Amino acid sequence: NQRVDHTKWCVLRWPHPSMAQQAGMSTEAFENFYFDVCLFDYKSQIPAMNALKRMVEKTDQVHIVGNGTDLRFSLKGIPALISAGNYNVPDGEVFTSPVKDSAEGVIQYNVPSLYQGIPFDNVRFEFKKGKIVKAEAGAQTKALNKILDSDPGARYIGEFALGLHPLIKEPMRDILFDEKIAGSFHFTPGQAYEDADNGNRSQVHWDLVNIQRKDYGGGEIYFDGKLIRKNGQFLAKSLQKLNF
């Protein structure tokens, strides 16, 4: 964690035809997409991102519902941060971490993920007292559980984040892009960031994404019982600039 926690850094993917192939796009279409999303000016979003950050930091209980998902956890006392071109290019998220032992319920991810070269689809977790007690991913269930058994912290969550990039709409099997998808959130098994630390330690940090837009089945996020986002759209006036 020396680089992440103690140096100034920003991660950028160098565009390549293989990325276009992975995303299911022509090279020309991917080139246009890549430069559009990477050159996006976050200035117009920053006030609303800061408003969301403040909202997250005031929240104790989060409730997320959607297709196959009914999940509750606490954010009490844990800082939130904005990512607006300062950590990644492309960027666009507000992130924190849940209280380590607070997650209860189930989550069904609907974005494919590559981890250690293995493709995972329809990952499903069941939580009790913050721990992933059941994990399924179809034919890759055994591989999934092997990753989660890497160390004790891999079965706890190290990050909760809301994806906010208005130009990233579809998964491309590259987490630097997929975790920023408009109307998404990610709930990440493994290591917590020092700046939003819940105490979880692991060699794993696996950003798994759920899109809650209507075209992906919809979903709702509640902060302390108040509906904050419905079908990927924020409801508060102060957050309207974050809608796509």
PDB file of C-alpha atoms in Angstrom:
ATOM      1  CA  ASN A   1       0.000   0.000   0.000  1.00  0.00           C
ATOM      2  CA  GLN A   2       2.998   2.375  -0.099  1.00  0.00           C
ATOM      3  CA  ARG A   3       2.077   3.664  -3.563  1.00  0.00           C
ATOM      4  CA  VAL A   4      -1.662   3.935  -2.892  1.00  0.00           C
ATOM      5  CA  ASP A   5      -1.485   5.534   0.541  1.00  0.00           C
ATOM      6  CA  HIS A   6       1.741   7.536   0.494  1.00  0.00           C
ATOM      7  CA  THR A   7       2.422   8.778  -3.043  1.00  0.00           C
ATOM      8  CA  LYS A   8       0.650  11.010  -5.544  1.00  0.00           C
ATOM      9  CA  TRP A   9      -0.739   8.754  -8.266  1.00  0.00           C
ATOM     10  CA  CYS A  10      -3.300   8.495 -11.044  1.00  0.00           C
ATOM     11  CA  VAL A  11      -4.102   5.350 -13.044  1.00  0.00           C
ATOM     12  CA  LEU A  12      -4.663   5.553 -16.814  1.00  0.00           C
ATOM     13  CA  ARG A  13      -5.303   2.739 -19.298  1.00  0.00           C
ATOM     14  CA  TRP A  14      -3.304   3.125 -22.510  1.00  0.00           C
ATOM     15  CA  PRO A  15      -5.786   2.535 -25.383  1.00  0.00           C
ATOM     16  CA  HIS A  16      -5.183  -0.519 -27.549  1.00  0.00           C
ATOM     17  CA  PRO A  17      -7.165  -2.497 -30.154  1.00  0.00           C
ATOM     18  CA  SER A  18      -7.417  -5.384 -27.681  1.00  0.00           C
ATOM     19  CA  MET A  19      -9.443  -3.129 -25.375  1.00  0.00           C
ATOM     20  CA  ALA A  20     -11.870  -2.457 -28.223  1.00  0.00           C
ATOM     21  CA  GLN A  21     -12.195  -6.188 -28.822  1.00  0.00           C
ATOM     22  CA  GLN A  22     -12.773  -6.826 -25.116  1.00  0.00           C
ATOM     23  CA  ALA A  23     -15.471  -4.124 -25.077  1.00  0.00           C
ATOM     24  CA  GLY A  24     -17.149  -5.538 -28.191  1.00  0.00           C
ATOM     25  CA  MET A  25     -16.528  -2.343 -30.169  1.00  0.00           C
ATOM     26  CA  SER A  26     -14.772  -1.485 -33.401  1.00  0.00           C
ATOM     27  CA  THR A  27     -11.358   0.118 -32.956  1.00  0.00           C
ATOM     28  CA  GLU A  28     -12.653   3.420 -34.345  1.00  0.00           C
ATOM     29  CA  ALA A  29     -15.726   3.432 -32.098  1.00  0.00           C
ATOM     30  CA  PHE A  30     -13.612   2.579 -29.069  1.00  0.00           C
ATOM     31  CA  GLU A  31     -11.112   5.325 -29.896  1.00  0.00           C
ATOM     32  CA  ASN A  32     -13.903   7.904 -29.954  1.00  0.00           C
ATOM     33  CA  PHE A  33     -15.400   6.521 -26.733  1.00  0.00           C
ATOM     34  CA  TYR A  34     -12.024   6.410 -24.985  1.00  0.00           C
ATOM     35  CA  PHE A  35     -11.117  10.021 -25.646  1.00  0.00           C
ATOM     36  CA  ASP A  36     -14.629  11.268 -24.888  1.00  0.00           C
ATOM     37  CA  VAL A  37     -14.671   9.659 -21.446  1.00  0.00           C
ATOM     38  CA  CYS A  38     -11.021  10.342 -20.590  1.00  0.00           C
ATOM     39  CA  LEU A  39     -11.198  14.024 -21.551  1.00  0.00           C
ATOM     40  CA  PHE A  40     -14.465  14.630 -19.695  1.00  0.00           C
ATOM     41  CA  ASP A  41     -14.349  17.837 -17.624  1.00  0.00           C
ATOM     42  CA  TYR A  42     -15.435  17.035 -14.060  1.00  0.00           C
ATOM     43  CA  LYS A  43     -15.681  20.685 -12.969  1.00  0.00           C
ATOM     44  CA  SER A  44     -19.433  20.808 -13.505  1.00  0.00           C
ATOM     45  CA  GLN A  45     -19.883  17.708 -11.329  1.00  0.00           C
ATOM     46  CA  ILE A  46     -17.629  18.568  -8.398  1.00  0.00           C
ATOM     47  CA  PRO A  47     -20.148  20.658  -6.377  1.00  0.00           C
ATOM     48  CA  ALA A  48     -22.713  17.852  -6.621  1.00  0.00           C
ATOM     49  CA  MET A  49     -20.061  15.230  -5.856  1.00  0.00           C
ATOM     50  CA  ASN A  50     -19.158  17.161  -2.717  1.00  0.00           C
ATOM     51  CA  ALA A  51     -22.852  17.335  -1.786  1.00  0.00           C
ATOM     52  CA  LEU A  52     -23.079  13.555  -2.174  1.00  0.00           C
ATOM     53  CA  LYS A  53     -19.893  13.135  -0.134  1.00  0.00           C
ATOM     54  CA  ARG A  54     -21.428  15.146   2.719  1.00  0.00           C
ATOM     55  CA  MET A  55     -24.626  13.110   2.472  1.00  0.00           C
ATOM     56  CA  VAL A  56     -22.685   9.835   2.640  1.00  0.00           C
ATOM     57  CA  GLU A  57     -20.703  11.013   5.664  1.00  0.00           C
ATOM     58  CA  LYS A  58     -23.915  11.891   7.541  1.00  0.00           C
ATOM     59  CA  THR A  59     -25.434   8.467   6.841  1.00  0.00           C
ATOM     60  CA  ASP A  60     -25.564   5.573   9.255  1.00  0.00           C
ATOM     61  CA  GLN A  61     -27.752   2.921   7.592  1.00  0.00           C
ATOM     62  CA  VAL A  62     -27.761   2.125   3.861  1.00  0.00           C
ATOM     63  CA  HIS A  63     -30.388  -0.116   2.264  1.00  0.00           C
ATOM     64  CA  ILE A  64     -29.980  -1.250  -1.353  1.00  0.00           C
ATOM     65  CA  VAL A  65     -32.711  -3.131  -3.201  1.00  0.00           C
ATOM     66  CA  GLY A  66     -32.934  -4.443  -6.757  1.00  0.00           C
ATOM     67  CA  ASN A  67     -33.139  -7.643  -8.767  1.00  0.00           C
ATOM     68  CA  GLY A  68     -31.715 -10.321  -6.477  1.00  0.00           C
ATOM     69  CA  THR A  69     -30.459  -7.682  -4.032  1.00  0.00           C
ATOM     70  CA  ASP A  70     -31.667  -6.764  -0.555  1.00  0.00           C
ATOM     71  CA  LEU A  71     -28.670  -5.461   1.348  1.00  0.00           C
ATOM     72  CA  ARG A  72     -28.189  -3.360   4.487  1.00  0.00           C
ATOM     73  CA  PHE A  73     -25.011  -1.968   6.041  1.00  0.00           C
ATOM     74  CA  SER A  74     -23.682   0.959   8.079  1.00  0.00           C
ATOM     75  CA  LEU A  75     -21.372   3.809   7.042  1.00  0.00           C
ATOM     76  CA  LYS A  76     -21.245   5.389  10.492  1.00  0.00           C
ATOM     77  CA  GLY A  77     -18.031   7.255  11.250  1.00  0.00           C
ATOM     78  CA  ILE A  78     -16.211   6.411   8.007  1.00  0.00           C
ATOM     79  CA  PRO A  79     -15.031   9.233   5.691  1.00  0.00           C
ATOM     80  CA  ALA A  80     -16.080   9.518   2.045  1.00  0.00           C
ATOM     81  CA  LEU A  81     -13.992  10.831  -0.843  1.00  0.00           C
ATOM     82  CA  ILE A  82     -14.681  12.107  -4.342  1.00  0.00           C
ATOM     83  CA  SER A  83     -12.835  10.887  -7.428  1.00  0.00           C
ATOM     84  CA  ALA A  84     -12.915  13.548 -10.123  1.00  0.00           C
ATOM     85  CA  GLY A  85      -9.848  12.934 -12.265  1.00  0.00           C
ATOM     86  CA  ASN A  86      -7.483  12.849  -9.300  1.00  0.00           C
ATOM     87  CA  TYR A  87      -7.233   9.055  -8.863  1.00  0.00           C
ATOM     88  CA  ASN A  88      -8.143   7.532 -12.231  1.00  0.00           C
ATOM     89  CA  VAL A  89      -8.609   8.550 -15.840  1.00  0.00           C
ATOM     90  CA  PRO A  90     -11.457   8.064 -16.520  1.00  0.00           C
ATOM     91  CA  ASP A  91     -12.840   8.872 -13.098  1.00  0.00           C
ATOM     92  CA  GLY A  92     -16.196   9.674 -11.527  1.00  0.00           C
ATOM     93  CA  GLU A  93     -17.247   8.174  -8.207  1.00  0.00           C
ATOM     94  CA  VAL A  94     -17.831   8.928  -4.539  1.00  0.00           C
ATOM     95  CA  PHE A  95     -16.447   6.176  -2.339  1.00  0.00           C
ATOM     96  CA  THR A  96     -16.277   5.102   1.280  1.00  0.00           C
ATOM     97  CA  SER A  97     -16.387   1.754   3.081  1.00  0.00           C
ATOM     98  CA  PRO A  98     -19.004   0.039   5.237  1.00  0.00           C
ATOM     99  CA  VAL A  99     -18.518  -0.688   8.913  1.00  0.00           C
ATOM    100  CA  LYS A 100     -16.710  -4.015   8.660  1.00  0.00           C
ATOM    101  CA  ASP A 101     -19.208  -6.245  10.475  1.00  0.00           C
ATOM    102  CA  SER A 102     -22.397  -4.444   9.380  1.00  0.00           C
ATOM    103  CA  ALA A 103     -23.413  -5.963   6.019  1.00  0.00           C
ATOM    104  CA  GLU A 104     -26.524  -8.156   6.120  1.00  0.00           C
ATOM    105  CA  GLY A 105     -28.517  -9.634   3.264  1.00  0.00           C
ATOM    106  CA  VAL A 106     -27.827 -10.541  -0.351  1.00  0.00           C
ATOM    107  CA  ILE A 107     -26.407  -8.853  -3.428  1.00  0.00           C
ATOM    108  CA  GLN A 108     -26.583  -9.971  -7.057  1.00  0.00           C
ATOM    109  CA  TYR A 109     -24.029  -8.246  -9.301  1.00  0.00           C
ATOM    110  CA  ASN A 110     -25.068  -7.757 -12.929  1.00  0.00           C
ATOM    111  CA  VAL A 111     -21.797  -6.612 -14.514  1.00  0.00           C
ATOM    112  CA  PRO A 112     -19.309  -9.241 -15.762  1.00  0.00           C
ATOM    113  CA  SER A 113     -15.887  -9.137 -14.135  1.00  0.00           C
ATOM    114  CA  LEU A 114     -12.414 -10.422 -14.930  1.00  0.00           C
ATOM    115  CA  TYR A 115     -10.222 -11.407 -11.993  1.00  0.00           C
ATOM    116  CA  GLN A 116      -6.848 -13.118 -12.363  1.00  0.00           C
ATOM    117  CA  GLY A 117      -7.800 -13.745 -15.988  1.00  0.00           C
ATOM    118  CA  ILE A 118     -10.993 -15.614 -15.078  1.00  0.00           C
ATOM    119  CA  PRO A 119     -14.366 -14.275 -16.309  1.00  0.00           C
ATOM    120  CA  PHE A 120     -17.103 -14.115 -13.680  1.00  0.00           C
ATOM    121  CA  ASP A 121     -20.801 -13.485 -14.358  1.00  0.00           C
ATOM    122  CA  ASN A 122     -23.814 -13.134 -12.057  1.00  0.00           C
ATOM    123  CA  VAL A 123     -21.783 -13.148  -8.859  1.00  0.00           C
ATOM    124  CA  ARG A 124     -24.041 -13.453  -5.809  1.00  0.00           C
ATOM    125  CA  PHE A 125     -23.045 -12.929  -2.171  1.00  0.00           C
ATOM    126  CA  GLU A 126     -24.920 -13.559   1.057  1.00  0.00           C
ATOM    127  CA  PHE A 127     -23.748 -11.612   4.130  1.00  0.00           C
ATOM    128  CA  LYS A 128     -24.046 -12.201   7.855  1.00  0.00           C
ATOM    129  CA  LYS A 129     -22.378  -9.813  10.326  1.00  0.00           C
ATOM    130  CA  GLY A 130     -20.356  -8.312   7.488  1.00  0.00           C
ATOM    131  CA  LYS A 131     -18.939 -11.601   6.233  1.00  0.00           C
ATOM    132  CA  ILE A 132     -19.627 -13.267   2.891  1.00  0.00           C
ATOM    133  CA  VAL A 133     -21.029 -16.585   4.102  1.00  0.00           C
ATOM    134  CA  LYS A 134     -22.203 -17.809   0.707  1.00  0.00           C
ATOM    135  CA  ALA A 135     -20.787 -16.967  -2.723  1.00  0.00           C
ATOM    136  CA  GLU A 136     -22.020 -18.190  -6.105  1.00  0.00           C
ATOM    137  CA  ALA A 137     -21.061 -17.527  -9.713  1.00  0.00           C
ATOM    138  CA  GLY A 138     -22.482 -20.368 -11.787  1.00  0.00           C
ATOM    139  CA  ALA A 139     -19.739 -22.497 -13.302  1.00  0.00           C
ATOM    140  CA  GLN A 140     -17.084 -20.338 -11.596  1.00  0.00           C
ATOM    141  CA  THR A 141     -18.389 -20.776  -8.049  1.00  0.00           C
ATOM    142  CA  LYS A 142     -15.363 -22.855  -7.026  1.00  0.00           C
ATOM    143  CA  ALA A 143     -12.929 -20.273  -8.445  1.00  0.00           C
ATOM    144  CA  LEU A 144     -14.883 -17.480  -6.743  1.00  0.00           C
ATOM    145  CA  ASN A 145     -14.656 -19.113  -3.333  1.00  0.00           C
ATOM    146  CA  LYS A 146     -10.956 -19.819  -3.820  1.00  0.00           C
ATOM    147  CA  ILE A 147     -10.376 -16.061  -4.231  1.00  0.00           C
ATOM    148  CA  LEU A 148     -12.515 -15.275  -1.184  1.00  0.00           C
ATOM    149  CA  ASP A 149     -10.525 -17.812   0.841  1.00  0.00           C
ATOM    150  CA  SER A 150      -7.223 -16.063   0.023  1.00  0.00           C
ATOM    151  CA  ASP A 151      -7.202 -14.560   3.522  1.00  0.00           C
ATOM    152  CA  PRO A 152      -9.769 -13.724   6.246  1.00  0.00           C
ATOM    153  CA  GLY A 153     -10.299 -10.157   4.997  1.00  0.00           C
ATOM    154  CA  ALA A 154     -11.289 -11.244   1.494  1.00  0.00           C
ATOM    155  CA  ARG A 155     -14.748 -12.217   2.768  1.00  0.00           C
ATOM    156  CA  TYR A 156     -15.383  -8.721   4.167  1.00  0.00           C
ATOM    157  CA  ILE A 157     -16.090  -5.521   2.237  1.00  0.00           C
ATOM    158  CA  GLY A 158     -13.454  -2.809   1.846  1.00  0.00           C
ATOM    159  CA  GLU A 159     -15.274  -0.273  -0.346  1.00  0.00           C
ATOM    160  CA  PHE A 160     -18.725   1.017  -1.229  1.00  0.00           C
ATOM    161  CA  ALA A 161     -18.901   3.509  -4.097  1.00  0.00           C
ATOM    162  CA  LEU A 162     -21.396   5.172  -6.415  1.00  0.00           C
ATOM    163  CA  GLY A 163     -20.453   5.359 -10.117  1.00  0.00           C
ATOM    164  CA  LEU A 164     -21.060   8.777 -11.672  1.00  0.00           C
ATOM    165  CA  HIS A 165     -19.474   9.100 -15.134  1.00  0.00           C
ATOM    166  CA  PRO A 166     -22.296  10.243 -17.457  1.00  0.00           C
ATOM    167  CA  LEU A 167     -20.581   8.987 -20.630  1.00  0.00           C
ATOM    168  CA  ILE A 168     -19.844   5.447 -19.430  1.00  0.00           C
ATOM    169  CA  LYS A 169     -23.036   3.444 -19.806  1.00  0.00           C
ATOM    170  CA  GLU A 170     -22.097  -0.144 -20.717  1.00  0.00           C
ATOM    171  CA  PRO A 171     -19.664  -2.685 -19.231  1.00  0.00           C
ATOM    172  CA  MET A 172     -16.438  -3.347 -21.135  1.00  0.00           C
ATOM    173  CA  ARG A 173     -14.786  -5.874 -18.774  1.00  0.00           C
ATOM    174  CA  ASP A 174     -12.241  -3.287 -17.636  1.00  0.00           C
ATOM    175  CA  ILE A 175     -12.836  -2.265 -14.044  1.00  0.00           C
ATOM    176  CA  LEU A 176     -11.226   1.163 -14.439  1.00  0.00           C
ATOM    177  CA  PHE A 177     -14.171   1.989 -16.724  1.00  0.00           C
ATOM    178  CA  ASP A 178     -16.884  -0.308 -15.364  1.00  0.00           C
ATOM    179  CA  GLU A 179     -16.729   0.965 -11.771  1.00  0.00           C
ATOM    180  CA  LYS A 180     -17.563   4.482 -13.049  1.00  0.00           C
ATOM    181  CA  ILE A 181     -20.694   3.450 -15.009  1.00  0.00           C
ATOM    182  CA  ALA A 182     -23.543   5.953 -14.678  1.00  0.00           C
ATOM    183  CA  GLY A 183     -26.239   4.680 -12.329  1.00  0.00           C
ATOM    184  CA  SER A 184     -24.039   1.973 -10.816  1.00  0.00           C
ATOM    185  CA  PHE A 185     -22.508   1.134  -7.467  1.00  0.00           C
ATOM    186  CA  HIS A 186     -19.721  -1.200  -6.475  1.00  0.00           C
ATOM    187  CA  PHE A 187     -19.402  -3.209  -3.291  1.00  0.00           C
ATOM    188  CA  THR A 188     -15.858  -4.464  -3.030  1.00  0.00           C
ATOM    189  CA  PRO A 189     -14.560  -7.529  -1.189  1.00  0.00           C
ATOM    190  CA  GLY A 190     -11.150  -7.093   0.384  1.00  0.00           C
ATOM    191  CA  GLN A 191      -8.741  -4.336   1.337  1.00  0.00           C
ATOM    192  CA  ALA A 192     -10.050  -0.953   2.480  1.00  0.00           C
ATOM    193  CA  TYR A 193      -8.407   2.315   1.446  1.00  0.00           C
ATOM    194  CA  GLU A 194      -6.536   4.148   4.195  1.00  0.00           C
ATOM    195  CA  ASP A 195      -8.488   7.367   3.522  1.00  0.00           C
ATOM    196  CA  ALA A 196     -11.825   5.571   4.040  1.00  0.00           C
ATOM    197  CA  ASP A 197     -10.692   2.863   6.391  1.00  0.00           C
ATOM    198  CA  ASN A 198     -12.960   0.326   8.067  1.00  0.00           C
ATOM    199  CA  GLY A 199     -10.021  -1.726   9.314  1.00  0.00           C
ATOM    200  CA  ASN A 200     -10.325  -4.534   6.772  1.00  0.00           C
ATOM    201  CA  ARG A 201      -7.042  -5.944   5.500  1.00  0.00           C
ATOM    202  CA  SER A 202      -6.623  -8.318   2.568  1.00  0.00           C
ATOM    203  CA  GLN A 203      -4.461  -8.999  -0.456  1.00  0.00           C
ATOM    204  CA  VAL A 204      -7.729  -8.880  -2.431  1.00  0.00           C
ATOM    205  CA  HIS A 205      -9.479  -5.699  -3.609  1.00  0.00           C
ATOM    206  CA  TRP A 206     -12.069  -6.746  -6.171  1.00  0.00           C
ATOM    207  CA  ASP A 207     -14.447  -4.088  -7.445  1.00  0.00           C
ATOM    208  CA  LEU A 208     -17.703  -5.823  -8.384  1.00  0.00           C
ATOM    209  CA  VAL A 209     -20.364  -3.669 -10.026  1.00  0.00           C
ATOM    210  CA  ASN A 210     -24.147  -3.490 -10.083  1.00  0.00           C
ATOM    211  CA  ILE A 211     -25.964  -1.182 -12.531  1.00  0.00           C
ATOM    212  CA  GLN A 212     -29.330   0.086 -11.264  1.00  0.00           C
ATOM    213  CA  ARG A 213     -30.609   1.914 -14.337  1.00  0.00           C
ATOM    214  CA  LYS A 214     -33.987   0.861 -15.740  1.00  0.00           C
ATOM    215  CA  ASP A 215     -32.329  -0.840 -18.706  1.00  0.00           C
ATOM    216  CA  TYR A 216     -30.523  -3.108 -16.218  1.00  0.00           C
ATOM    217  CA  GLY A 217     -33.552  -3.904 -14.081  1.00  0.00           C
ATOM    218  CA  GLY A 218     -33.602  -0.825 -11.853  1.00  0.00           C
ATOM    219  CA  GLY A 219     -33.029  -0.537  -8.138  1.00  0.00           C
ATOM    220  CA  GLU A 220     -33.129   1.805  -5.172  1.00  0.00           C
ATOM    221  CA  ILE A 221     -30.672   3.131  -2.592  1.00  0.00           C
ATOM    222  CA  TYR A 222     -31.855   4.463   0.771  1.00  0.00           C
ATOM    223  CA  PHE A 223     -29.802   6.486   3.273  1.00  0.00           C
ATOM    224  CA  ASP A 224     -31.260   6.234   6.784  1.00  0.00           C
ATOM    225  CA  GLY A 225     -34.632   5.275   5.331  1.00  0.00           C
ATOM    226  CA  LYS A 226     -34.745   8.095   2.763  1.00  0.00           C
ATOM    227  CA  LEU A 227     -34.777   7.217  -0.946  1.00  0.00           C
ATOM    228  CA  ILE A 228     -31.648   8.799  -2.441  1.00  0.00           C
ATOM    229  CA  ARG A 229     -31.367   7.156  -5.861  1.00  0.00           C
ATOM    230  CA  LYS A 230     -34.015   5.355  -7.909  1.00  0.00           C
ATOM    231  CA  ASN A 231     -33.203   3.469 -11.110  1.00  0.00           C
ATOM    232  CA  GLY A 232     -29.801   5.155 -11.191  1.00  0.00           C
ATOM    233  CA  GLN A 233     -31.178   8.701 -10.850  1.00  0.00           C
ATOM    234  CA  PHE A 234     -30.503  10.854  -7.781  1.00  0.00           C
ATOM    235  CA  LEU A 235     -33.587  12.547  -6.330  1.00  0.00           C
ATOM    236  CA  ALA A 236     -32.129  15.432  -4.288  1.00  0.00           C
ATOM    237  CA  LYS A 237     -31.932  18.807  -6.032  1.00  0.00           C
ATOM    238  CA  SER A 238     -28.305  19.211  -4.949  1.00  0.00           C
ATOM    239  CA  LEU A 239     -27.373  15.990  -6.805  1.00  0.00           C
ATOM    240  CA  GLN A 240     -29.080  16.606 -10.149  1.00  0.00           C
ATOM    241  CA  LYS A 241     -25.781  17.346 -11.931  1.00  0.00           C
ATOM    242  CA  LEU A 242     -24.814  13.731 -11.259  1.00  0.00           C
ATOM    243  CA  ASN A 243     -27.694  12.342 -13.309  1.00  0.00           C
ATOM    244  CA  PHE A 244     -26.943  11.132 -16.825  1.00  0.00           C
TER     245      PHE A 244
END
